[in-house]
mmCIF file of C-alpha atoms and ligand atoms in Angstrom:
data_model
loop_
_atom_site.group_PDB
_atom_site.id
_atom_site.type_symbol
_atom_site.label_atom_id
_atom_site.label_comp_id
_atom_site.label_asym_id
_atom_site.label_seq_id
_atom_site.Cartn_x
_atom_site.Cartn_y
_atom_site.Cartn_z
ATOM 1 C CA UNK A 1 0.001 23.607 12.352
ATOM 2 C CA UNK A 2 -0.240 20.514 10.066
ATOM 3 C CA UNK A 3 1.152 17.608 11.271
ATOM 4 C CA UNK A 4 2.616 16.254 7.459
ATOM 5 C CA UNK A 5 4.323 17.977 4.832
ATOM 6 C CA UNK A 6 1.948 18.221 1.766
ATOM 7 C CA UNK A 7 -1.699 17.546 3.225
ATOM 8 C CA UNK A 8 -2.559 19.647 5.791
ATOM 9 C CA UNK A 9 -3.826 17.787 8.437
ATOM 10 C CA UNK A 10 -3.618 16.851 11.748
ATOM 11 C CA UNK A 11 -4.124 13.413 13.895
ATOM 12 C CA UNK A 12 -6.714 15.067 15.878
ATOM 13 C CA UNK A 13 -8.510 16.759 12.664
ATOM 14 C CA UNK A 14 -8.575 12.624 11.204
ATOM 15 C CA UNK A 15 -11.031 12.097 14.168
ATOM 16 C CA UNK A 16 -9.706 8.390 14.737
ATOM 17 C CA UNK A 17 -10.124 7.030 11.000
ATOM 18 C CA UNK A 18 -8.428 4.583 9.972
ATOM 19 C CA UNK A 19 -10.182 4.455 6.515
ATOM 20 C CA UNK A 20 -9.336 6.680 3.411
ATOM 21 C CA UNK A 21 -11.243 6.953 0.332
ATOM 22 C CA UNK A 22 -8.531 8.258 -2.067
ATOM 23 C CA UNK A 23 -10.077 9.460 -5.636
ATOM 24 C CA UNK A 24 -7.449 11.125 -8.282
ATOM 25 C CA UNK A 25 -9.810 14.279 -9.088
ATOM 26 C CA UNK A 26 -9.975 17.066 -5.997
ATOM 27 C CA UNK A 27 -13.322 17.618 -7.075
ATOM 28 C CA UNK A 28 -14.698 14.499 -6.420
ATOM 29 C CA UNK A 29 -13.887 14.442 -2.945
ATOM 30 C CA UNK A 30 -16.992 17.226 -1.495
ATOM 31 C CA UNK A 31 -19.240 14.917 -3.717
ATOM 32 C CA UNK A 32 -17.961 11.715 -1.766
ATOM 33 C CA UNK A 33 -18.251 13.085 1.495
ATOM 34 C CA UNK A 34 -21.266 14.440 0.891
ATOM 35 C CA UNK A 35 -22.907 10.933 0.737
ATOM 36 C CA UNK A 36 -21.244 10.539 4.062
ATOM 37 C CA UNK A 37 -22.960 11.831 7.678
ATOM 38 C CA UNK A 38 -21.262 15.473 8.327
ATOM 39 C CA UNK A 39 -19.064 15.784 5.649
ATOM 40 C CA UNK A 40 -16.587 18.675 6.879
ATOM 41 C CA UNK A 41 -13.797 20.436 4.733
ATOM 42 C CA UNK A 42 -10.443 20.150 6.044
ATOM 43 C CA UNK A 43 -7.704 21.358 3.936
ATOM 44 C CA UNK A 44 -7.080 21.853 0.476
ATOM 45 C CA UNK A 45 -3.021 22.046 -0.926
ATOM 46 C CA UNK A 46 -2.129 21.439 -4.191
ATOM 47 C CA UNK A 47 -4.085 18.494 -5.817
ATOM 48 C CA UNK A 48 -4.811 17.212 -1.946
ATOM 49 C CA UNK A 49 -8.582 18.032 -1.187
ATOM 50 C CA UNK A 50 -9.633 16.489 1.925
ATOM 51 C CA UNK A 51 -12.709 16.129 3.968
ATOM 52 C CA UNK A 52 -13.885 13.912 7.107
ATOM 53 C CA UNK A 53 -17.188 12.343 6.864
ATOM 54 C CA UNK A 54 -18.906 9.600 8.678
ATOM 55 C CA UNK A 55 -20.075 6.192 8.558
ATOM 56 C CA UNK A 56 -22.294 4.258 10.864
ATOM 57 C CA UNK A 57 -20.745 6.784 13.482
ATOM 58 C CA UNK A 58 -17.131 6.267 12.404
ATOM 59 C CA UNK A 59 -14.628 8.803 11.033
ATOM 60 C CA UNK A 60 -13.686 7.979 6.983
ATOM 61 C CA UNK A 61 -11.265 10.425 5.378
ATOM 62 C CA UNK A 62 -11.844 11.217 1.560
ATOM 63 C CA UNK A 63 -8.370 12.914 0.298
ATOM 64 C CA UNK A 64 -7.269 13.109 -3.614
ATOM 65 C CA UNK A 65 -4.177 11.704 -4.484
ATOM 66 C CA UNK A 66 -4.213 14.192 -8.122
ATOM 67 C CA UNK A 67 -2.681 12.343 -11.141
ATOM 68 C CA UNK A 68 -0.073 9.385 -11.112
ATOM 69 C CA UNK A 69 1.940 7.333 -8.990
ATOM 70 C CA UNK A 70 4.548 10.266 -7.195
ATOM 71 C CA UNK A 71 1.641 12.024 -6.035
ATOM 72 C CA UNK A 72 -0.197 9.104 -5.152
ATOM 73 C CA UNK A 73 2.672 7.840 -2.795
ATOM 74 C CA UNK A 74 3.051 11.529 -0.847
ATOM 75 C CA UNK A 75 -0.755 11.433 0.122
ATOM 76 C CA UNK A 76 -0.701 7.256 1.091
ATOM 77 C CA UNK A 77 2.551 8.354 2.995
ATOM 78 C CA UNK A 78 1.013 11.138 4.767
ATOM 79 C CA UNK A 79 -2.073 9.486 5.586
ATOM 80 C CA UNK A 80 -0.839 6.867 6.707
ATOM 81 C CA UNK A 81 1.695 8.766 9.105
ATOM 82 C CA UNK A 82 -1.811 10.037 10.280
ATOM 83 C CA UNK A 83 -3.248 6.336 11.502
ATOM 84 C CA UNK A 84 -5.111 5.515 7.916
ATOM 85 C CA UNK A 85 -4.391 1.836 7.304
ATOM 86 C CA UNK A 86 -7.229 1.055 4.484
ATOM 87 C CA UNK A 87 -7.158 2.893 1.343
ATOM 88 C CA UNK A 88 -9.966 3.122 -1.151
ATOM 89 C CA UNK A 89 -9.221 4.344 -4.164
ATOM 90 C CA UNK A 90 -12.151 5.636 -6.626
ATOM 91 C CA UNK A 91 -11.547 6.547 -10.025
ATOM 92 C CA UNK A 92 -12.154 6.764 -13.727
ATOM 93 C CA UNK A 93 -10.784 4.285 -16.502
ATOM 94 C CA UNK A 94 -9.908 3.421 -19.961
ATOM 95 C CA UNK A 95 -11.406 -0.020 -20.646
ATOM 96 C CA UNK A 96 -8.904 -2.365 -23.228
ATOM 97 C CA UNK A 97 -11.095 -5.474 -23.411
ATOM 98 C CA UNK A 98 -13.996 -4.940 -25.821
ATOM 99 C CA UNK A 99 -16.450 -6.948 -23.803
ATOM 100 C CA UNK A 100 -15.849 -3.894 -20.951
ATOM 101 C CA UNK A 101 -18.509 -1.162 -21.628
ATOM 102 C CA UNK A 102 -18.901 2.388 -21.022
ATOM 103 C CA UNK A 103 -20.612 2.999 -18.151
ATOM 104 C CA UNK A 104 -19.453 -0.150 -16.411
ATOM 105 C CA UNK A 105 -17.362 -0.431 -13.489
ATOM 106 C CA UNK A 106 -14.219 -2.501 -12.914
ATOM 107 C CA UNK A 107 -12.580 -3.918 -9.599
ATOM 108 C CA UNK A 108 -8.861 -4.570 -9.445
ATOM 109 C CA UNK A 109 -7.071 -7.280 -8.174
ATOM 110 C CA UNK A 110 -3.985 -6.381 -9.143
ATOM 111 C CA UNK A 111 -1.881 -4.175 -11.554
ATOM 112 C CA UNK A 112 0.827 -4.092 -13.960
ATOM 113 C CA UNK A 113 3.348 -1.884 -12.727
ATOM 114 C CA UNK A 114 3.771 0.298 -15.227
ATOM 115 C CA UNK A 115 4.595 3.017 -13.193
ATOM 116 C CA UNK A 116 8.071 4.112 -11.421
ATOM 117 C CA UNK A 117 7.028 5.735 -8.282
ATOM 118 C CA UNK A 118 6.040 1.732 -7.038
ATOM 119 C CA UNK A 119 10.124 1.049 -7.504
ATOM 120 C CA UNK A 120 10.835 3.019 -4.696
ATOM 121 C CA UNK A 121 8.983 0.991 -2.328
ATOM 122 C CA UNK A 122 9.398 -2.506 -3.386
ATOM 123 C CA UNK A 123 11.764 -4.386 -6.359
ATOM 124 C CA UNK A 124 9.883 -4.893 -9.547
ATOM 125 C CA UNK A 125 9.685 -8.818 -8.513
ATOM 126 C CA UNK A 126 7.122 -7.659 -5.651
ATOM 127 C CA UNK A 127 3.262 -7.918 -6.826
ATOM 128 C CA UNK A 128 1.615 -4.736 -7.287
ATOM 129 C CA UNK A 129 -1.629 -6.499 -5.398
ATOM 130 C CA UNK A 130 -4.945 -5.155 -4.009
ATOM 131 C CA UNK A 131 -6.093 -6.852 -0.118
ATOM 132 C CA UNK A 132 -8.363 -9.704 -0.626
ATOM 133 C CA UNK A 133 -11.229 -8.047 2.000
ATOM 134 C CA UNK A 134 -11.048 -4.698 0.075
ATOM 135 C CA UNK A 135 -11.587 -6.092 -2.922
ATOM 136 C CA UNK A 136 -14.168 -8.635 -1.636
ATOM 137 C CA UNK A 137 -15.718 -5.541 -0.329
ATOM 138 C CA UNK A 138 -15.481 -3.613 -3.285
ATOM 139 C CA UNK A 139 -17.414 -6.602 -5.570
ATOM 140 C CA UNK A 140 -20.510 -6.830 -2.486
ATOM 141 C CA UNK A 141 -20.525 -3.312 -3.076
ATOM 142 C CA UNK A 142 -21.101 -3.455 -6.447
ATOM 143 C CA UNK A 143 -23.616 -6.405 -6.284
ATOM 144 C CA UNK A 144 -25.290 -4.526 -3.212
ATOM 145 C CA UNK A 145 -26.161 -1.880 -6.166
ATOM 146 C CA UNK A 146 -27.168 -4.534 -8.849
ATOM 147 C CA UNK A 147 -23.964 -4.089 -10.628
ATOM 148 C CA UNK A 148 -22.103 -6.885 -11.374
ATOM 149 C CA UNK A 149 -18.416 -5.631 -12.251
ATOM 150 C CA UNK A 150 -15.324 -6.389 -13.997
ATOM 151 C CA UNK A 151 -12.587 -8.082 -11.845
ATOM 152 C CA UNK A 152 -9.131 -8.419 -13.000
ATOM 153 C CA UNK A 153 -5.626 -7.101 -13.729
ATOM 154 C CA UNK A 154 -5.272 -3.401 -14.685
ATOM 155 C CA UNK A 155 -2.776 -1.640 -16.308
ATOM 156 C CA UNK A 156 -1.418 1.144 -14.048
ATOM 157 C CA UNK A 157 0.495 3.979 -16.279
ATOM 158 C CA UNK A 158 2.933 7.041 -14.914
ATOM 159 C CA UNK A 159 2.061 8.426 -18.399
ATOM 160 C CA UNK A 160 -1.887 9.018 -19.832
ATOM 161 C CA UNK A 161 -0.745 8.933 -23.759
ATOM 162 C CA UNK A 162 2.830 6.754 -24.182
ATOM 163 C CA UNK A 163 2.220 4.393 -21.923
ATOM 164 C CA UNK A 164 -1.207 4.066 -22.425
ATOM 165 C CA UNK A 165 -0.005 3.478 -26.324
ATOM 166 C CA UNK A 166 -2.075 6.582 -27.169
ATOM 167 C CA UNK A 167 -1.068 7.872 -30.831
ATOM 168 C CA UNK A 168 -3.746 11.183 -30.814
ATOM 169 C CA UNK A 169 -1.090 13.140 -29.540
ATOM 170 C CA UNK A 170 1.216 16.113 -31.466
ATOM 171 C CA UNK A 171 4.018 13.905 -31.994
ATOM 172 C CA UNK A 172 1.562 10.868 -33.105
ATOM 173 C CA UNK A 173 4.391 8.346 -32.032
ATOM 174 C CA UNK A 174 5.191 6.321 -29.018
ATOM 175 C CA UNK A 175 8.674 4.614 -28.162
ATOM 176 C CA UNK A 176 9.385 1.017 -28.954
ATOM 177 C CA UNK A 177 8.831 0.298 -25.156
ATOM 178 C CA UNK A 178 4.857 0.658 -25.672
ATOM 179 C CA UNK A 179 4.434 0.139 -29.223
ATOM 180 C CA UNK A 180 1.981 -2.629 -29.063
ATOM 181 C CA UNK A 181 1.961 -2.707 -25.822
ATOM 182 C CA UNK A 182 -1.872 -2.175 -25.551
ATOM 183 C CA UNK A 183 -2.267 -5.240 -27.785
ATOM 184 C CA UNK A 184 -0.332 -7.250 -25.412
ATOM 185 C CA UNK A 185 -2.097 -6.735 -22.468
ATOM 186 C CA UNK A 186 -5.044 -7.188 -24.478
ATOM 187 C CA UNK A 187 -3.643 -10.755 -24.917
ATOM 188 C CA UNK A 188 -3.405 -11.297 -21.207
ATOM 189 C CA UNK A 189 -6.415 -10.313 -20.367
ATOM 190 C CA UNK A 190 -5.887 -7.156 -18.664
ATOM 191 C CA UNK A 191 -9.228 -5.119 -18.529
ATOM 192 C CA UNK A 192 -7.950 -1.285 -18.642
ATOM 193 C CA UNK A 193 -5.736 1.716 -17.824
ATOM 194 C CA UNK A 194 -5.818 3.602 -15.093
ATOM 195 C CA UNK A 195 -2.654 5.947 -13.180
ATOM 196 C CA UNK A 196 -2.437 5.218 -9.763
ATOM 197 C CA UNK A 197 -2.999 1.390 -8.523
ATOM 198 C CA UNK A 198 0.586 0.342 -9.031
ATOM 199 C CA UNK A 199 1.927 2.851 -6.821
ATOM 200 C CA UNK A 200 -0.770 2.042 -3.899
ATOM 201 C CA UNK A 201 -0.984 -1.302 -4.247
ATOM 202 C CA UNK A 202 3.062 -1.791 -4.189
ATOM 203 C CA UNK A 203 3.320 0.711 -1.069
ATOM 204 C CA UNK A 204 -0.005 -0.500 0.536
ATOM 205 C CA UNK A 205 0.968 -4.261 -0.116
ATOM 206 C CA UNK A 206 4.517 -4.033 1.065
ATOM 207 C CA UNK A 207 4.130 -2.233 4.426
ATOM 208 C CA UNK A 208 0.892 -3.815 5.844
ATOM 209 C CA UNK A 209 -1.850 -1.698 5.088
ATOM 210 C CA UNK A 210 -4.684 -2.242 2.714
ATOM 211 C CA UNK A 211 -5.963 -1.387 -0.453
ATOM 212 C CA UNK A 212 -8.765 -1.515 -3.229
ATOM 213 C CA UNK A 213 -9.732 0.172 -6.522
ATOM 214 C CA UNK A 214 -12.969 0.668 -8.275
ATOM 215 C CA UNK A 215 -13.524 2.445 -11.384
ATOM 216 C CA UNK A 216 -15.876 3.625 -13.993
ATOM 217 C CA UNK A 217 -15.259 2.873 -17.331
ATOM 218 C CA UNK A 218 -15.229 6.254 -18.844
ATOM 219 C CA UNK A 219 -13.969 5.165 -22.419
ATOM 220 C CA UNK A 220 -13.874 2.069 -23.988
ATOM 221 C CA UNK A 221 -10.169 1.854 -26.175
ATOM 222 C CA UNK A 222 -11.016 -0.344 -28.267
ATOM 223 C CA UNK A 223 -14.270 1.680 -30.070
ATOM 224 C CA UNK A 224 -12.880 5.428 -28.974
ATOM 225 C CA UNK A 225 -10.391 8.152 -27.531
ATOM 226 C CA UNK A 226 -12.839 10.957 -26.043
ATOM 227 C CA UNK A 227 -15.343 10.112 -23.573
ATOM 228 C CA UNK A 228 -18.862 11.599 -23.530
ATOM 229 C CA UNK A 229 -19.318 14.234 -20.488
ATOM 230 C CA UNK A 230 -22.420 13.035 -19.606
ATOM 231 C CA UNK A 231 -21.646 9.283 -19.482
ATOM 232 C CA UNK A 232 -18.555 10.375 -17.691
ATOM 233 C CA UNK A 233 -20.702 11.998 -14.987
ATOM 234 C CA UNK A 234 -23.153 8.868 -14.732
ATOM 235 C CA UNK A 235 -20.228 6.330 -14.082
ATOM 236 C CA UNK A 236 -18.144 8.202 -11.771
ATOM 237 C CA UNK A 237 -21.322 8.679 -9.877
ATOM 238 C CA UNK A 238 -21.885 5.325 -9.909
ATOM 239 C CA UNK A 239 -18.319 4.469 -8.810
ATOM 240 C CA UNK A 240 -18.353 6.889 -6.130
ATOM 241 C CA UNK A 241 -21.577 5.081 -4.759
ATOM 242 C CA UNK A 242 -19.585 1.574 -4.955
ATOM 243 C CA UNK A 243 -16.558 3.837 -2.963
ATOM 244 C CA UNK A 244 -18.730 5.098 -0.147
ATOM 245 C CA UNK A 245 -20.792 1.413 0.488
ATOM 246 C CA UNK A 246 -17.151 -0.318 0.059
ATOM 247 C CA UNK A 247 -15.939 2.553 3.410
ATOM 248 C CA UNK A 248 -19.005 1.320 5.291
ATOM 249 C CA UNK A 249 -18.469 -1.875 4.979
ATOM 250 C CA UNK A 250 -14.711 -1.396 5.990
ATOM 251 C CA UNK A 251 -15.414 0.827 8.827
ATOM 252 C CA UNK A 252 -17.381 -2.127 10.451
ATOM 253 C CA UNK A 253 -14.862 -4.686 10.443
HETATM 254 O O1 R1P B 1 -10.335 9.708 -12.300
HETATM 255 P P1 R1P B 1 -9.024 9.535 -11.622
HETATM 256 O O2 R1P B 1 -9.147 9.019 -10.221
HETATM 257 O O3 R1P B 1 -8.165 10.765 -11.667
HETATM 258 O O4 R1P B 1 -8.262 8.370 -12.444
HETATM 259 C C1 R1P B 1 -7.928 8.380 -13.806
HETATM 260 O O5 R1P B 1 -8.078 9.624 -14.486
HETATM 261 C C2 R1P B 1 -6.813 10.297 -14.630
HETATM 262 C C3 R1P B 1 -6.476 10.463 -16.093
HETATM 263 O O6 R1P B 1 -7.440 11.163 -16.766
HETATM 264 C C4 R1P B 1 -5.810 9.413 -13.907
HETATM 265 O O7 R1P B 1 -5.673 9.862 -12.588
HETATM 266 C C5 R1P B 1 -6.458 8.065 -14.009
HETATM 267 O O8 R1P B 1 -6.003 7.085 -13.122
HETATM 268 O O1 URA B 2 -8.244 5.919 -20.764
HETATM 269 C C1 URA B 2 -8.180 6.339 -19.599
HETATM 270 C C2 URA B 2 -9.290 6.917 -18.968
HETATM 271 C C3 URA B 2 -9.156 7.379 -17.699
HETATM 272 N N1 URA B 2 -7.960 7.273 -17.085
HETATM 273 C C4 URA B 2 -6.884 6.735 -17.673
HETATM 274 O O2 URA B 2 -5.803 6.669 -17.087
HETATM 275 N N2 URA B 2 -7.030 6.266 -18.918
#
């Protein structure tokens, strides 16, 4: 008998973490536990895939969050319910910037809330902002693996075409809300898209627990639309690898 509504899980099944890796995509969950130590299915409901692994002898959970902030917020909610109070999140982006390459990874400090699930947890006035040690974590990561990433703001969407001001889509059109937008954030300096920070750093931020996001640049907006499937697999590989060092570094403090 599962302990939360949606995930499936117990306290007991958690094994004492306190650490979540969260990716969007259910399938890249076995793939993240399996650079852990005993990576072990738990349950799988919906777009929540979870599995325990370990790290330097401590339990991490890896559980997908599926697409966009109101999913996002059930599986931080549950988790956390569960005694997770660090959450990693691992995932694939849009770069804006045209310095940001394909293939290249990007570390959040923040996001633009352009999401609505984050409104339910804290006013629009509240920061949508990732902890300082994840993030710290997240960059000696990255240097740890001779990658030196992108650090900056990020653009977190509900939507993957309107609000990302994409026009290859059957109506070709987006509403005056996001025309230009992309252009404007540009301007700012904001670095890419993605679906999900706002949501977990507003809830994470505004309730005491922690959170980070890494990212591999799957597609660079500024030169094209579709990413290449083998490039794709390369940096969310190497984003996953930047995930799993960030956990062990958590784990130990
Ligand atoms: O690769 P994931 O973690 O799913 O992240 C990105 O990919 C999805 C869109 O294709 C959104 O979830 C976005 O945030
Ligand atoms: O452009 C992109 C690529 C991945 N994920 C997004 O949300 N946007």
């Amino acid at each position: 008998m599962s302990d939360v509504f949606h995930l499936g899980l117990t306290k007991a099944m958690l094994d004492g973490a306190n650490v979540a890796i969260v990716p969007g995509d259910p399938e890249r969950v076995k793939r993240i536990a399996e650079l852990m130590d005993n990576p072990t299915f738990l349950a799988s409901h919906r777009e929540y895939t979870s599995y325990l692994g370990y790290l330097d002898g401590k339990a991490v959970v890896v559980c997908s969050t599926g697409i966009g902030g109101p999913s996002t917020s059930i599986a931080v909610e549950e988790l956390a319910q569960l005694g997770i109070d660090t959450f990693l999140r691992v995932g694939t982006t849009g770069a804006i910037q045209e310095h940001v390459k394909v293939g290249e990874v990007i570390v959040s400090q923040a996001s633009v809330r352009l999401d609505g699930a984050s409104l339910h947890f804290a006013p629009m006035e509240f920061p949508a902002v990732a902890d300082f040690t994840c993030t710290t974590a997240m960059v000696e990561a990255c240097r740890d693996a001779g990658i030196e990433p992108h650090v900056g703001v990020t653009a977190s969407s509900d939507t993957f075409y309107p609000g990302q001001e994409r026009y290859d889509t059957v109506s070709g059109r987006v509403t005056r809300r996001f025309a230009g937008s992309m252009k404007e954030w540009q301007d700012m300096g904001v670095l890419n898209y993605e679906m999900e920070s706002a949501t977990l750093f507003t809830m994470c931020a505004s309730q005491g627990w922690s959170a980070g996001c890494v990212a591999g640049v799957i597609v660079n907006r500024t030169q094209q639309e579709i990413p290449d499937e083998e490039t794709m697999k390369q940096t969310e590989s190497h984003a996953v690898n930047i995930v799993v060092n960030t956990a062990r570094k958590m784990v130990a403090k």
